[in-house]
Amino acid sequence: MLSPVPDDDGAPFWEYARAGELRVQACADCGRLRFPPRPCCPYCRSFAGQWRPVSGRGRVWSYVVPHPPLLPGYAEQAPYNVILVELAEDPRIRLVGNLVTAPDAPLDSVDPARIRIGAPVKAVFHDGIPRWLAL
């Protein structure tokens, strides 16, 4: 399976995820959340940032079900889902992940036919990777 390759701006996100925390970047001047991480606030242009904990709750905004041909490790688990979750704290913040039945469940643990746009979810972590559970 592929592992994240953090850049300087996104490295703290992955450090917090390895600790089981979901945090997103926020502007230290105007307070607005921003994701993906970047050096400059897109709202007020400040370079002052901080990492804020968020609840990890959100809702399914969209999803796809990839089909082969896929990379070998992923093809073995197909069909599986990839969901886009809008965070409860700010619907402009959207994170990608998989809807699973348990933090350590395989990617294909949720039947794609059961996924619904707007369904509430919460973040969980497996090996430092955020995943999502249905509420």
mmCIF file of C-alpha atoms in Angstrom:
data_model
loop_
_atom_site.group_PDB
_atom_site.id
_atom_site.type_symbol
_atom_site.label_atom_id
_atom_site.label_comp_id
_atom_site.label_asym_id
_atom_site.label_seq_id
_atom_site.Cartn_x
_atom_site.Cartn_y
_atom_site.Cartn_z
ATOM 1 C CA MET A 1 0.000 0.000 0.000
ATOM 2 C CA LEU A 2 1.166 3.532 -0.668
ATOM 3 C CA SER A 3 2.324 5.667 2.239
ATOM 4 C CA PRO A 4 1.997 9.460 2.437
ATOM 5 C CA VAL A 5 4.984 11.491 1.324
ATOM 6 C CA PRO A 6 4.740 14.626 3.486
ATOM 7 C CA ASP A 7 6.069 17.950 2.292
ATOM 8 C CA ASP A 8 7.176 20.712 4.671
ATOM 9 C CA ASP A 9 3.689 22.248 4.876
ATOM 10 C CA GLY A 10 1.824 18.966 5.382
ATOM 11 C CA ALA A 11 4.279 17.125 7.664
ATOM 12 C CA PRO A 12 2.529 18.232 10.898
ATOM 13 C CA PHE A 13 -0.784 16.794 9.628
ATOM 14 C CA TRP A 14 0.829 13.355 9.348
ATOM 15 C CA GLU A 15 2.649 13.678 12.691
ATOM 16 C CA TYR A 16 -0.668 14.384 14.447
ATOM 17 C CA ALA A 17 -2.358 11.551 12.512
ATOM 18 C CA ARG A 18 0.322 9.105 13.719
ATOM 19 C CA ALA A 19 -0.621 10.211 17.251
ATOM 20 C CA GLY A 20 -4.320 9.579 16.509
ATOM 21 C CA GLU A 21 -5.274 13.252 16.249
ATOM 22 C CA LEU A 22 -7.026 15.024 13.413
ATOM 23 C CA ARG A 23 -5.748 18.578 13.110
ATOM 24 C CA VAL A 24 -5.954 21.072 10.294
ATOM 25 C CA GLN A 25 -4.008 24.201 9.626
ATOM 26 C CA ALA A 26 -5.527 27.499 10.733
ATOM 27 C CA CYS A 27 -4.456 31.082 10.209
ATOM 28 C CA ALA A 28 -3.040 32.537 13.413
ATOM 29 C CA ASP A 29 -4.242 36.000 12.358
ATOM 30 C CA CYS A 30 -7.774 35.627 10.926
ATOM 31 C CA GLY A 31 -8.511 32.219 12.483
ATOM 32 C CA ARG A 32 -9.853 30.571 9.301
ATOM 33 C CA LEU A 33 -9.164 26.888 8.761
ATOM 34 C CA ARG A 34 -7.353 25.833 5.606
ATOM 35 C CA PHE A 35 -6.685 22.532 3.928
ATOM 36 C CA PRO A 36 -4.597 21.406 2.181
ATOM 37 C CA PRO A 37 -1.819 22.934 4.271
ATOM 38 C CA ARG A 38 0.064 25.819 2.724
ATOM 39 C CA PRO A 39 2.384 28.581 3.897
ATOM 40 C CA CYS A 40 0.025 31.511 3.247
ATOM 41 C CA CYS A 41 -3.585 32.060 4.324
ATOM 42 C CA PRO A 42 -5.784 32.243 1.200
ATOM 43 C CA TYR A 43 -8.171 34.620 3.012
ATOM 44 C CA CYS A 44 -5.977 37.293 4.628
ATOM 45 C CA ARG A 45 -2.562 36.424 3.083
ATOM 46 C CA SER A 46 -0.900 36.027 6.489
ATOM 47 C CA PHE A 47 2.042 33.659 6.833
ATOM 48 C CA ALA A 48 1.199 32.970 10.498
ATOM 49 C CA GLY A 49 -0.259 29.478 10.922
ATOM 50 C CA GLN A 50 -1.058 26.955 13.614
ATOM 51 C CA TRP A 51 -2.465 23.421 13.781
ATOM 52 C CA ARG A 52 -5.897 23.180 15.373
ATOM 53 C CA PRO A 53 -7.559 20.010 16.621
ATOM 54 C CA VAL A 54 -10.920 19.292 15.015
ATOM 55 C CA SER A 55 -13.659 16.908 16.099
ATOM 56 C CA GLY A 56 -13.070 14.417 13.305
ATOM 57 C CA ARG A 57 -16.771 14.482 12.527
ATOM 58 C CA GLY A 58 -18.124 15.262 9.119
ATOM 59 C CA ARG A 59 -20.313 13.968 6.347
ATOM 60 C CA VAL A 60 -19.762 12.159 3.079
ATOM 61 C CA TRP A 61 -19.609 14.827 0.397
ATOM 62 C CA SER A 62 -18.798 12.476 -2.478
ATOM 63 C CA TYR A 63 -17.326 9.050 -3.183
ATOM 64 C CA VAL A 64 -15.951 6.811 -5.907
ATOM 65 C CA VAL A 65 -15.457 3.073 -6.247
ATOM 66 C CA PRO A 66 -12.202 2.405 -8.150
ATOM 67 C CA HIS A 67 -12.117 -0.652 -10.410
ATOM 68 C CA PRO A 68 -9.149 -2.478 -11.907
ATOM 69 C CA PRO A 69 -6.710 -1.908 -13.421
ATOM 70 C CA LEU A 70 -5.278 -0.675 -10.145
ATOM 71 C CA LEU A 71 -1.949 -0.950 -8.391
ATOM 72 C CA PRO A 72 -1.515 -4.589 -7.262
ATOM 73 C CA GLY A 73 -2.046 -4.007 -3.507
ATOM 74 C CA TYR A 74 -5.246 -2.111 -4.203
ATOM 75 C CA ALA A 75 -6.552 -4.428 -6.939
ATOM 76 C CA GLU A 76 -6.646 -7.262 -4.395
ATOM 77 C CA GLN A 77 -9.111 -5.242 -2.268
ATOM 78 C CA ALA A 78 -11.344 -3.968 -5.087
ATOM 79 C CA PRO A 79 -14.060 -2.973 -5.141
ATOM 80 C CA TYR A 80 -13.458 -0.532 -2.306
ATOM 81 C CA ASN A 81 -14.522 3.042 -1.671
ATOM 82 C CA VAL A 82 -12.742 6.368 -1.559
ATOM 83 C CA ILE A 83 -14.819 9.054 0.129
ATOM 84 C CA LEU A 84 -14.536 12.816 0.325
ATOM 85 C CA VAL A 85 -15.586 14.095 3.759
ATOM 86 C CA GLU A 86 -16.504 17.674 4.559
ATOM 87 C CA LEU A 87 -15.596 18.494 8.142
ATOM 88 C CA ALA A 88 -18.247 19.607 10.609
ATOM 89 C CA GLU A 89 -16.116 22.606 11.635
ATOM 90 C CA ASP A 90 -15.939 24.004 8.111
ATOM 91 C CA PRO A 91 -17.669 22.483 5.067
ATOM 92 C CA ARG A 92 -14.961 23.986 2.821
ATOM 93 C CA ILE A 93 -12.449 21.626 4.448
ATOM 94 C CA ARG A 94 -12.652 18.251 2.699
ATOM 95 C CA LEU A 95 -10.492 15.219 3.386
ATOM 96 C CA VAL A 96 -10.113 12.050 1.329
ATOM 97 C CA GLY A 97 -10.111 8.587 2.869
ATOM 98 C CA ASN A 98 -11.875 5.259 3.026
ATOM 99 C CA LEU A 99 -15.111 4.337 4.791
ATOM 100 C CA VAL A 100 -14.381 1.207 6.845
ATOM 101 C CA THR A 101 -16.133 -0.885 9.505
ATOM 102 C CA ALA A 102 -13.235 -0.598 12.015
ATOM 103 C CA PRO A 103 -9.937 1.293 12.136
ATOM 104 C CA ASP A 104 -7.947 -1.778 11.046
ATOM 105 C CA ALA A 105 -10.549 -3.201 8.634
ATOM 106 C CA PRO A 106 -9.663 -3.808 4.983
ATOM 107 C CA LEU A 107 -10.572 -1.155 2.421
ATOM 108 C CA ASP A 108 -13.388 -3.341 1.093
ATOM 109 C CA SER A 109 -15.092 -3.787 4.493
ATOM 110 C CA VAL A 110 -18.029 -1.525 3.560
ATOM 111 C CA ASP A 111 -20.281 -2.525 0.678
ATOM 112 C CA PRO A 112 -20.188 0.464 -1.712
ATOM 113 C CA ALA A 113 -23.967 0.143 -2.168
ATOM 114 C CA ARG A 114 -24.385 1.233 1.482
ATOM 115 C CA ILE A 115 -22.590 4.582 1.066
ATOM 116 C CA ARG A 116 -24.813 7.656 1.016
ATOM 117 C CA ILE A 117 -23.949 11.261 0.241
ATOM 118 C CA GLY A 118 -24.551 13.282 3.410
ATOM 119 C CA ALA A 119 -24.067 10.330 5.767
ATOM 120 C CA PRO A 120 -22.366 11.311 9.046
ATOM 121 C CA VAL A 121 -18.887 9.901 9.666
ATOM 122 C CA LYS A 122 -16.068 10.219 12.171
ATOM 123 C CA ALA A 123 -12.322 9.929 11.762
ATOM 124 C CA VAL A 124 -10.359 6.957 13.065
ATOM 125 C CA PHE A 125 -6.720 6.105 12.465
ATOM 126 C CA HIS A 126 -4.838 3.034 11.303
ATOM 127 C CA ASP A 127 -1.061 3.121 10.988
ATOM 128 C CA GLY A 128 -1.182 6.933 11.026
ATOM 129 C CA ILE A 129 -3.700 7.154 8.186
ATOM 130 C CA PRO A 130 -7.093 8.797 8.741
ATOM 131 C CA ARG A 131 -10.028 6.581 7.810
ATOM 132 C CA TRP A 132 -13.753 7.054 8.379
ATOM 133 C CA LEU A 133 -16.461 5.196 10.282
ATOM 134 C CA ALA A 134 -20.174 5.637 9.688
ATOM 135 C CA LEU A 135 -22.062 7.090 12.657
#
